């Protein structure tokens, strides 16, 4: 049985699944219930300056009948009085000594304001502080949240104000609403951050109601941008995590990273771990299904780790990182081609139309007698038996560029495989090639000469 | 035995078997569709409805567009959504059959078509007037289809229907569990909305009637269907109820419908099952009597299974020979057991009686549904025949100039079905249009 416990910058938890600072962590009663369901920790919904929330706050993304593939919110930080939150934090920590209780905070960019709130957080007995430099709406207009996170100097200064006065581990939560995620990360490290977490929500307008023509959520006839989160943002979060974990300075610092952004199942969790996160935060999935989802997260992750022979979270952490690379480091001689398994093919012919219309026209429709045919049918023919005489899609491997579009559109698992084939060329990367022959990067004639030389024919 | 009509089993006994899909069900099901390229369902449909496109439109919430996609290819999309043997056609060809369940194409089609028809949305306009006049005889699926297509092309169409209500087989011959009367009447109204002059209680009986029509019209399309259930020639047959009449009464005259307590239904086709279902839903004990076996019966497999599920009993290898009566009251059906021999002309093993095996099935009502008589009108009109049906070429032309025919009355080959009748109507309309356009050009030329 795998050991899921973590020690994250000194914050201990029985498993890596923490509820992110958000509506699911709004009160002591909620977190108490969440811990009963097994969550390893919780980052208390951000406390700080007085706010007034508005109605309504959430927009949902549905695709093809599947609800809440993402949610966006125009919710602010906790609207409960500071003293109430602080008292409940202390109560929860007292009742659950083995769980991680981290307090998210956000105050004016002023050293005294930070000093005041840090002292109050320390008094609760909480295990750590997370600096919310991410809120993209409502607070940023007041000079907090993303307004700090988007300016590295502010990020460093505010972090320093906190780390210089507290004994608690300080996690800096980064905003994705920035061009280079490593810039604020470096700033946070320079400010003394003990850990990083990402991603906060992404600026978004979720949708326009086609009946009312209004922006959703409709707030008294007006709409505003909100913070985008949920399953749909996972690839963005994974990329930013990979960027951080691939950065020499971040790695050298040794600070752990708490990953979040679209974690719904243990499978998502495992992906974040494989890219180097060592604690995981969850919000939208809990908002969609309730706290109970953590049971399968723990159980599924544990079973997968057992099957893979991983004893601890730290055995998993970062296992996929060595593969992260830049385009310039990829092997230009690598060649894959699509291969369709005729026994698995159900003849939907989506690969054919995708390749023919939008890729490289290298899939043919082949009739039972082996003759290539055009799409179409005899209008006098009908009945279910027409399915038996459907032409089969077949890849012309000599023309296949290995783009993998067909494999992505194929609805049958394992029907179209991208198979590695010898290209007959020496391995070389773009960086190596252009170092040897810089003219290839600037002259089409040189490029064409090189292709001819090594036998690359682009039809 | 007392003459009683058993009450329905419950208030929902005669509601449509399949409930309408909810918006969420339709969306989820539509999104399950892979949107195959050059899809086999489209090919399998005799009217070649662009099924992936109409389903995609349901998925995007474009129900009006979805219905148009369906009805452009098949004006009777609402009826076909209910009565088509989808297992044998579109759903049978769905690529998901090999993996999981096929897409519920029929139910999705019904969802889209009902959406516009229940709201009275008219999706089509009559074409610019061509000055040509076409008469269509019979307002069943073939007639309605042809009339709609011709009207869309701008021809002035007169649609003659011998009965009180339009819709033909859809109105009178499909049990309400499969298609309520209002669905087929909506389709008659949709044709009327295209400017078609629908005249009910108008019969065509003689060659003179046809000549009169030809004098006033540029072309005539005969969509007259088939006749009554043929006679079996057994004693007591005058007490036997015609299965088609039985179904008709259950739809348009339910108050007058007489249902026995123990009913024997002769035949094993889809109509026989329909008649048996109605009797069963009225609370009767029903036995179907068929002279061959389960493997030879003409009903679709799913219909047979439906009947078994309904609690309808089967007596295979059983040939009725006499209706047993006391006065005018039926008390039983005398039958003889059969054995199967060598294949006959139909390719099926020929049944022959087992001597001395006579027995009586006790019952108080006998219904026969052993097929329909070939169109007697064909002979009366002096048209060439093909195995007793009206003979037509690929353009649905009969042996008489300017006279076309389609639907069950020409079904010498293949299976009689609503969707084939609809397609015949389309073929005939296209052929008539081509002929009239050519003659116009010649006149101008």
JSON list of N, CA, C and O in Angstrom, two decimals, chain A residues 161-204:
[
{"chain": "A", "resi": 161, "resn": "UNK", "atom": "N", "xyz": [8.02, 41.00, 2.59]},
{"chain": "A", "resi": 161, "resn": "UNK", "atom": "CA", "xyz": [7.38, 41.54, 3.79]},
{"chain": "A", "resi": 161, "resn": "UNK", "atom": "C", "xyz": [6.86, 40.42, 4.69]},
{"chain": "A", "resi": 161, "resn": "UNK", "atom": "O", "xyz": [6.93, 40.48, 5.90]},
{"chain": "A", "resi": 162, "resn": "UNK", "atom": "N", "xyz": [6.34, 39.38, 4.06]},
{"chain": "A", "resi": 162, "resn": "UNK", "atom": "CA", "xyz": [5.75, 38.28, 4.84]},
{"chain": "A", "resi": 162, "resn": "UNK", "atom": "C", "xyz": [6.84, 37.34, 5.36]},
{"chain": "A", "resi": 162, "resn": "UNK", "atom": "O", "xyz": [6.89, 37.03, 6.55]},
{"chain": "A", "resi": 163, "resn": "UNK", "atom": "N", "xyz": [7.71, 36.91, 4.45]},
{"chain": "A", "resi": 163, "resn": "UNK", "atom": "CA", "xyz": [8.70, 35.90, 4.88]},
{"chain": "A", "resi": 163, "resn": "UNK", "atom": "C", "xyz": [9.65, 36.46, 5.94]},
{"chain": "A", "resi": 163, "resn": "UNK", "atom": "O", "xyz": [10.19, 35.69, 6.74]},
{"chain": "A", "resi": 164, "resn": "UNK", "atom": "N", "xyz": [9.83, 37.76, 5.95]},
{"chain": "A", "resi": 164, "resn": "UNK", "atom": "CA", "xyz": [10.79, 38.33, 6.91]},
{"chain": "A", "resi": 164, "resn": "UNK", "atom": "C", "xyz": [10.22, 38.39, 8.33]},
{"chain": "A", "resi": 164, "resn": "UNK", "atom": "O", "xyz": [10.96, 38.63, 9.27]},
{"chain": "A", "resi": 165, "resn": "UNK", "atom": "N", "xyz": [8.91, 38.18, 8.46]},
{"chain": "A", "resi": 165, "resn": "UNK", "atom": "CA", "xyz": [8.34, 38.30, 9.80]},
{"chain": "A", "resi": 165, "resn": "UNK", "atom": "C", "xyz": [7.68, 37.03, 10.32]},
{"chain": "A", "resi": 165, "resn": "UNK", "atom": "O", "xyz": [7.20, 36.99, 11.45]},
{"chain": "A", "resi": 166, "resn": "UNK", "atom": "N", "xyz": [7.62, 35.98, 9.50]},
{"chain": "A", "resi": 166, "resn": "UNK", "atom": "CA", "xyz": [6.91, 34.79, 9.99]},
{"chain": "A", "resi": 166, "resn": "UNK", "atom": "C", "xyz": [7.81, 33.56, 10.05]},
{"chain": "A", "resi": 166, "resn": "UNK", "atom": "O", "xyz": [8.76, 33.43, 9.29]},
{"chain": "A", "resi": 167, "resn": "UNK", "atom": "N", "xyz": [7.46, 32.71, 11.01]},
{"chain": "A", "resi": 167, "resn": "UNK", "atom": "CA", "xyz": [8.14, 31.43, 11.11]},
{"chain": "A", "resi": 167, "resn": "UNK", "atom": "C", "xyz": [7.44, 30.36, 10.28]},
{"chain": "A", "resi": 167, "resn": "UNK", "atom": "O", "xyz": [7.92, 29.25, 10.11]},
{"chain": "A", "resi": 168, "resn": "UNK", "atom": "N", "xyz": [6.24, 30.70, 9.79]},
{"chain": "A", "resi": 168, "resn": "UNK", "atom": "CA", "xyz": [5.44, 29.72, 9.04]},
{"chain": "A", "resi": 168, "resn": "UNK", "atom": "C", "xyz": [5.94, 29.60, 7.60]},
{"chain": "A", "resi": 168, "resn": "UNK", "atom": "O", "xyz": [6.44, 30.58, 7.03]},
{"chain": "A", "resi": 169, "resn": "UNK", "atom": "N", "xyz": [5.80, 28.41, 7.02]},
{"chain": "A", "resi": 169, "resn": "UNK", "atom": "CA", "xyz": [6.10, 28.28, 5.59]},
{"chain": "A", "resi": 169, "resn": "UNK", "atom": "C", "xyz": [5.19, 29.21, 4.77]},
{"chain": "A", "resi": 169, "resn": "UNK", "atom": "O", "xyz": [3.98, 29.29, 5.05]},
{"chain": "A", "resi": 170, "resn": "UNK", "atom": "N", "xyz": [5.77, 29.85, 3.79]},
{"chain": "A", "resi": 170, "resn": "UNK", "atom": "CA", "xyz": [5.00, 30.78, 2.95]},
{"chain": "A", "resi": 170, "resn": "UNK", "atom": "C", "xyz": [4.96, 30.24, 1.52]},
{"chain": "A", "resi": 170, "resn": "UNK", "atom": "O", "xyz": [5.99, 30.00, 0.89]},
{"chain": "A", "resi": 171, "resn": "UNK", "atom": "N", "xyz": [3.73, 30.02, 1.06]},
{"chain": "A", "resi": 171, "resn": "UNK", "atom": "CA", "xyz": [3.50, 29.55, -0.32]},
{"chain": "A", "resi": 171, "resn": "UNK", "atom": "C", "xyz": [3.05, 30.76, -1.14]},
{"chain": "A", "resi": 171, "resn": "UNK", "atom": "O", "xyz": [2.14, 31.48, -0.72]},
{"chain": "A", "resi": 172, "resn": "UNK", "atom": "N", "xyz": [3.68, 30.98, -2.27]},
{"chain": "A", "resi": 172, "resn": "UNK", "atom": "CA", "xyz": [3.22, 32.07, -3.15]},
{"chain": "A", "resi": 172, "resn": "UNK", "atom": "C", "xyz": [2.42, 31.45, -4.29]},
{"chain": "A", "resi": 172, "resn": "UNK", "atom": "O", "xyz": [2.91, 30.60, -5.03]},
{"chain": "A", "resi": 173, "resn": "UNK", "atom": "N", "xyz": [1.17, 31.88, -4.38]},
{"chain": "A", "resi": 173, "resn": "UNK", "atom": "CA", "xyz": [0.29, 31.35, -5.42]},
{"chain": "A", "resi": 173, "resn": "UNK", "atom": "C", "xyz": [0.32, 32.26, -6.63]},
{"chain": "A", "resi": 173, "resn": "UNK", "atom": "O", "xyz": [0.03, 33.46, -6.53]},
{"chain": "A", "resi": 174, "resn": "UNK", "atom": "N", "xyz": [0.70, 31.69, -7.77]},
{"chain": "A", "resi": 174, "resn": "UNK", "atom": "CA", "xyz": [0.96, 32.48, -8.97]},
{"chain": "A", "resi": 174, "resn": "UNK", "atom": "C", "xyz": [-0.26, 32.59, -9.86]},
{"chain": "A", "resi": 174, "resn": "UNK", "atom": "O", "xyz": [-1.07, 31.66, -9.97]},
{"chain": "A", "resi": 175, "resn": "UNK", "atom": "N", "xyz": [-0.33, 33.72, -10.52]},
{"chain": "A", "resi": 175, "resn": "UNK", "atom": "CA", "xyz": [-1.41, 33.91, -11.48]},
{"chain": "A", "resi": 175, "resn": "UNK", "atom": "C", "xyz": [-0.97, 33.46, -12.86]},
{"chain": "A", "resi": 175, "resn": "UNK", "atom": "O", "xyz": [0.17, 33.70, -13.27]},
{"chain": "A", "resi": 176, "resn": "UNK", "atom": "N", "xyz": [-1.86, 32.80, -13.61]},
{"chain": "A", "resi": 176, "resn": "UNK", "atom": "CA", "xyz": [-1.52, 32.42, -14.98]},
{"chain": "A", "resi": 176, "resn": "UNK", "atom": "C", "xyz": [-1.72, 33.58, -15.96]},
{"chain": "A", "resi": 176, "resn": "UNK", "atom": "O", "xyz": [-1.38, 33.45, -17.13]},
{"chain": "A", "resi": 177, "resn": "UNK", "atom": "N", "xyz": [-2.25, 34.69, -15.46]},
{"chain": "A", "resi": 177, "resn": "UNK", "atom": "CA", "xyz": [-2.56, 35.81, -16.37]},
{"chain": "A", "resi": 177, "resn": "UNK", "atom": "C", "xyz": [-1.30, 36.65, -16.60]},
{"chain": "A", "resi": 177, "resn": "UNK", "atom": "O", "xyz": [-1.25, 37.83, -16.25]},
{"chain": "A", "resi": 178, "resn": "UNK", "atom": "N", "xyz": [-0.32, 36.01, -17.16]},
{"chain": "A", "resi": 178, "resn": "UNK", "atom": "CA", "xyz": [1.00, 36.63, -17.32]},
{"chain": "A", "resi": 178, "resn": "UNK", "atom": "C", "xyz": [1.70, 35.90, -18.45]},
{"chain": "A", "resi": 178, "resn": "UNK", "atom": "O", "xyz": [1.37, 34.74, -18.76]},
{"chain": "A", "resi": 179, "resn": "UNK", "atom": "N", "xyz": [2.62, 36.56, -19.12]},
{"chain": "A", "resi": 179, "resn": "UNK", "atom": "CA", "xyz": [3.26, 35.94, -20.29]},
{"chain": "A", "resi": 179, "resn": "UNK", "atom": "C", "xyz": [4.27, 34.88, -19.90]},
{"chain": "A", "resi": 179, "resn": "UNK", "atom": "O", "xyz": [4.27, 33.78, -20.44]},
{"chain": "A", "resi": 180, "resn": "UNK", "atom": "N", "xyz": [5.15, 35.20, -18.93]},
{"chain": "A", "resi": 180, "resn": "UNK", "atom": "CA", "xyz": [6.19, 34.25, -18.53]},
{"chain": "A", "resi": 180, "resn": "UNK", "atom": "C", "xyz": [6.01, 33.88, -17.08]},
{"chain": "A", "resi": 180, "resn": "UNK", "atom": "O", "xyz": [6.33, 34.68, -16.19]},
{"chain": "A", "resi": 181, "resn": "UNK", "atom": "N", "xyz": [5.55, 32.69, -16.84]},
{"chain": "A", "resi": 181, "resn": "UNK", "atom": "CA", "xyz": [5.24, 32.28, -15.47]},
{"chain": "A", "resi": 181, "resn": "UNK", "atom": "C", "xyz": [6.49, 32.23, -14.60]},
{"chain": "A", "resi": 181, "resn": "UNK", "atom": "O", "xyz": [6.41, 32.38, -13.39]},
{"chain": "A", "resi": 182, "resn": "UNK", "atom": "N", "xyz": [7.66, 32.04, -15.20]},
{"chain": "A", "resi": 182, "resn": "UNK", "atom": "CA", "xyz": [8.86, 31.94, -14.36]},
{"chain": "A", "resi": 182, "resn": "UNK", "atom": "C", "xyz": [9.28, 33.30, -13.78]},
{"chain": "A", "resi": 182, "resn": "UNK", "atom": "O", "xyz": [9.95, 33.33, -12.76]},
{"chain": "A", "resi": 183, "resn": "UNK", "atom": "N", "xyz": [8.85, 34.40, -14.39]},
{"chain": "A", "resi": 183, "resn": "UNK", "atom": "CA", "xyz": [9.26, 35.71, -13.87]},
{"chain": "A", "resi": 183, "resn": "UNK", "atom": "C", "xyz": [8.72, 35.95, -12.46]},
{"chain": "A", "resi": 183, "resn": "UNK", "atom": "O", "xyz": [9.49, 36.25, -11.54]},
{"chain": "A", "resi": 184, "resn": "UNK", "atom": "N", "xyz": [7.40, 35.83, -12.24]},
{"chain": "A", "resi": 184, "resn": "UNK", "atom": "CA", "xyz": [6.92, 36.01, -10.86]},
{"chain": "A", "resi": 184, "resn": "UNK", "atom": "C", "xyz": [7.43, 34.89, -9.93]},
{"chain": "A", "resi": 184, "resn": "UNK", "atom": "O", "xyz": [7.59, 35.13, -8.73]},
{"chain": "A", "resi": 185, "resn": "UNK", "atom": "N", "xyz": [7.69, 33.71, -10.50]},
{"chain": "A", "resi": 185, "resn": "UNK", "atom": "CA", "xyz": [8.22, 32.64, -9.65]},
{"chain": "A", "resi": 185, "resn": "UNK", "atom": "C", "xyz": [9.60, 33.02, -9.12]},
{"chain": "A", "resi": 185, "resn": "UNK", "atom": "O", "xyz": [9.90, 32.87, -7.93]},
{"chain": "A", "resi": 186, "resn": "UNK", "atom": "N", "xyz": [10.44, 33.54, -10.01]},
{"chain": "A", "resi": 186, "resn": "UNK", "atom": "CA", "xyz": [11.76, 34.01, -9.57]},
{"chain": "A", "resi": 186, "resn": "UNK", "atom": "C", "xyz": [11.62, 35.10, -8.52]},
{"chain": "A", "resi": 186, "resn": "UNK", "atom": "O", "xyz": [12.36, 35.14, -7.53]},
{"chain": "A", "resi": 187, "resn": "UNK", "atom": "N", "xyz": [10.67, 35.99, -8.75]},
{"chain": "A", "resi": 187, "resn": "UNK", "atom": "CA", "xyz": [10.47, 37.09, -7.82]},
{"chain": "A", "resi": 187, "resn": "UNK", "atom": "C", "xyz": [10.05, 36.56, -6.45]},
{"chain": "A", "resi": 187, "resn": "UNK", "atom": "O", "xyz": [10.52, 37.03, -5.40]},
{"chain": "A", "resi": 188, "resn": "UNK", "atom": "N", "xyz": [9.18, 35.57, -6.45]},
{"chain": "A", "resi": 188, "resn": "UNK", "atom": "CA", "xyz": [8.72, 34.99, -5.19]},
{"chain": "A", "resi": 188, "resn": "UNK", "atom": "C", "xyz": [9.89, 34.33, -4.46]},
{"chain": "A", "resi": 188, "resn": "UNK", "atom": "O", "xyz": [10.04, 34.48, -3.24]},
{"chain": "A", "resi": 189, "resn": "UNK", "atom": "N", "xyz": [10.73, 33.65, -5.22]},
{"chain": "A", "resi": 189, "resn": "UNK", "atom": "CA", "xyz": [11.90, 33.01, -4.60]},
{"chain": "A", "resi": 189, "resn": "UNK", "atom": "C", "xyz": [12.83, 34.07, -4.03]},
{"chain": "A", "resi": 189, "resn": "UNK", "atom": "O", "xyz": [13.35, 33.94, -2.91]},
{"chain": "A", "resi": 190, "resn": "UNK", "atom": "N", "xyz": [13.03, 35.13, -4.79]},
{"chain": "A", "resi": 190, "resn": "UNK", "atom": "CA", "xyz": [13.88, 36.22, -4.31]},
{"chain": "A", "resi": 190, "resn": "UNK", "atom": "C", "xyz": [13.29, 36.85, -3.05]},
{"chain": "A", "resi": 190, "resn": "UNK", "atom": "O", "xyz": [14.02, 37.34, -2.18]},
{"chain": "A", "resi": 191, "resn": "UNK", "atom": "N", "xyz": [11.98, 36.80, -2.94]},
{"chain": "A", "resi": 191, "resn": "UNK", "atom": "CA", "xyz": [11.31, 37.34, -1.76]},
{"chain": "A", "resi": 191, "resn": "UNK", "atom": "C", "xyz": [11.30, 36.36, -0.60]},
{"chain": "A", "resi": 191, "resn": "UNK", "atom": "O", "xyz": [10.72, 36.65, 0.45]},
{"chain": "A", "resi": 192, "resn": "UNK", "atom": "N", "xyz": [11.87, 35.18, -0.81]},
{"chain": "A", "resi": 192, "resn": "UNK", "atom": "CA", "xyz": [12.00, 34.24, 0.29]},
{"chain": "A", "resi": 192, "resn": "UNK", "atom": "C", "xyz": [10.90, 33.21, 0.38]},
{"chain": "A", "resi": 192, "resn": "UNK", "atom": "O", "xyz": [10.75, 32.54, 1.42]},
{"chain": "A", "resi": 193, "resn": "UNK", "atom": "N", "xyz": [10.14, 33.03, -0.68]},
{"chain": "A", "resi": 193, "resn": "UNK", "atom": "CA", "xyz": [9.04, 32.05, -0.64]},
{"chain": "A", "resi": 193, "resn": "UNK", "atom": "C", "xyz": [9.56, 30.65, -0.33]},
{"chain": "A", "resi": 193, "resn": "UNK", "atom": "O", "xyz": [10.63, 30.27, -0.80]},
{"chain": "A", "resi": 194, "resn": "UNK", "atom": "N", "xyz": [8.82, 29.91, 0.50]},
{"chain": "A", "resi": 194, "resn": "UNK", "atom": "CA", "xyz": [9.20, 28.54, 0.84]},
{"chain": "A", "resi": 194, "resn": "UNK", "atom": "C", "xyz": [8.59, 27.53, -0.14]},
{"chain": "A", "resi": 194, "resn": "UNK", "atom": "O", "xyz": [8.99, 26.36, -0.15]},
{"chain": "A", "resi": 195, "resn": "UNK", "atom": "N", "xyz": [7.59, 27.97, -0.86]},
{"chain": "A", "resi": 195, "resn": "UNK", "atom": "CA", "xyz": [6.92, 27.08, -1.82]},
{"chain": "A", "resi": 195, "resn": "UNK", "atom": "C", "xyz": [6.15, 27.93, -2.81]},
{"chain": "A", "resi": 195, "resn": "UNK", "atom": "O", "xyz": [5.90, 29.12, -2.57]},
{"chain": "A", "resi": 196, "resn": "UNK", "atom": "N", "xyz": [5.78, 27.30, -3.94]},
{"chain": "A", "resi": 196, "resn": "UNK", "atom": "CA", "xyz": [4.96, 27.97, -4.94]},
{"chain": "A", "resi": 196, "resn": "UNK", "atom": "C", "xyz": [3.71, 27.14, -5.17]},
{"chain": "A", "resi": 196, "resn": "UNK", "atom": "O", "xyz": [3.72, 25.91, -4.96]},
{"chain": "A", "resi": 197, "resn": "UNK", "atom": "N", "xyz": [2.66, 27.81, -5.59]},
{"chain": "A", "resi": 197, "resn": "UNK", "atom": "CA", "xyz": [1.48, 27.05, -6.03]},
{"chain": "A", "resi": 197, "resn": "UNK", "atom": "C", "xyz": [0.95, 27.71, -7.30]},
{"chain": "A", "resi": 197, "resn": "UNK", "atom": "O", "xyz": [1.10, 28.91, -7.50]},
{"chain": "A", "resi": 198, "resn": "UNK", "atom": "N", "xyz": [0.39, 26.87, -8.17]},
{"chain": "A", "resi": 198, "resn": "UNK", "atom": "CA", "xyz": [-0.18, 27.41, -9.40]},
{"chain": "A", "resi": 198, "resn": "UNK", "atom": "C", "xyz": [-1.09, 26.33, -10.01]},
{"chain": "A", "resi": 198, "resn": "UNK", "atom": "O", "xyz": [-0.89, 25.16, -9.70]},
{"chain": "A", "resi": 199, "resn": "UNK", "atom": "N", "xyz": [-2.13, 26.73, -10.76]},
{"chain": "A", "resi": 199, "resn": "UNK", "atom": "CA", "xyz": [-2.36, 28.08, -11.22]},
{"chain": "A", "resi": 199, "resn": "UNK", "atom": "C", "xyz": [-3.58, 28.67, -10.50]},
{"chain": "A", "resi": 199, "resn": "UNK", "atom": "O", "xyz": [-4.48, 27.92, -10.09]},
{"chain": "A", "resi": 200, "resn": "UNK", "atom": "N", "xyz": [-3.59, 29.95, -10.35]},
{"chain": "A", "resi": 200, "resn": "UNK", "atom": "CA", "xyz": [-4.82, 30.62, -9.96]},
{"chain": "A", "resi": 200, "resn": "UNK", "atom": "C", "xyz": [-5.71, 30.67, -11.22]},
{"chain": "A", "resi": 200, "resn": "UNK", "atom": "O", "xyz": [-5.36, 30.11, -12.25]},
{"chain": "A", "resi": 201, "resn": "UNK", "atom": "N", "xyz": [-6.82, 31.32, -11.12]},
{"chain": "A", "resi": 201, "resn": "UNK", "atom": "CA", "xyz": [-7.77, 31.29, -12.24]},
{"chain": "A", "resi": 201, "resn": "UNK", "atom": "C", "xyz": [-7.34, 32.21, -13.38]},
{"chain": "A", "resi": 201, "resn": "UNK", "atom": "O", "xyz": [-6.56, 33.13, -13.21]},
{"chain": "A", "resi": 202, "resn": "UNK", "atom": "N", "xyz": [-7.91, 31.90, -14.55]},
{"chain": "A", "resi": 202, "resn": "UNK", "atom": "CA", "xyz": [-7.54, 32.59, -15.79]},
{"chain": "A", "resi": 202, "resn": "UNK", "atom": "C", "xyz": [-8.65, 33.57, -16.18]},
{"chain": "A", "resi": 202, "resn": "UNK", "atom": "O", "xyz": [-9.84, 33.26, -16.08]},
{"chain": "A", "resi": 203, "resn": "UNK", "atom": "N", "xyz": [-8.23, 34.75, -16.61]},
{"chain": "A", "resi": 203, "resn": "UNK", "atom": "CA", "xyz": [-9.24, 35.73, -17.05]},
{"chain": "A", "resi": 203, "resn": "UNK", "atom": "C", "xyz": [-10.12, 35.15, -18.15]},
{"chain": "A", "resi": 203, "resn": "UNK", "atom": "O", "xyz": [-9.62, 34.53, -19.09]},
{"chain": "A", "resi": 204, "resn": "UNK", "atom": "N", "xyz": [-11.39, 35.38, -18.02]},
{"chain": "A", "resi": 204, "resn": "UNK", "atom": "CA", "xyz": [-12.29, 34.76, -19.00]},
{"chain": "A", "resi": 204, "resn": "UNK", "atom": "C", "xyz": [-13.64, 35.44, -19.02]},
{"chain": "A", "resi": 204, "resn": "UNK", "atom": "O", "xyz": [-14.10, 35.97, -18.01]}
]
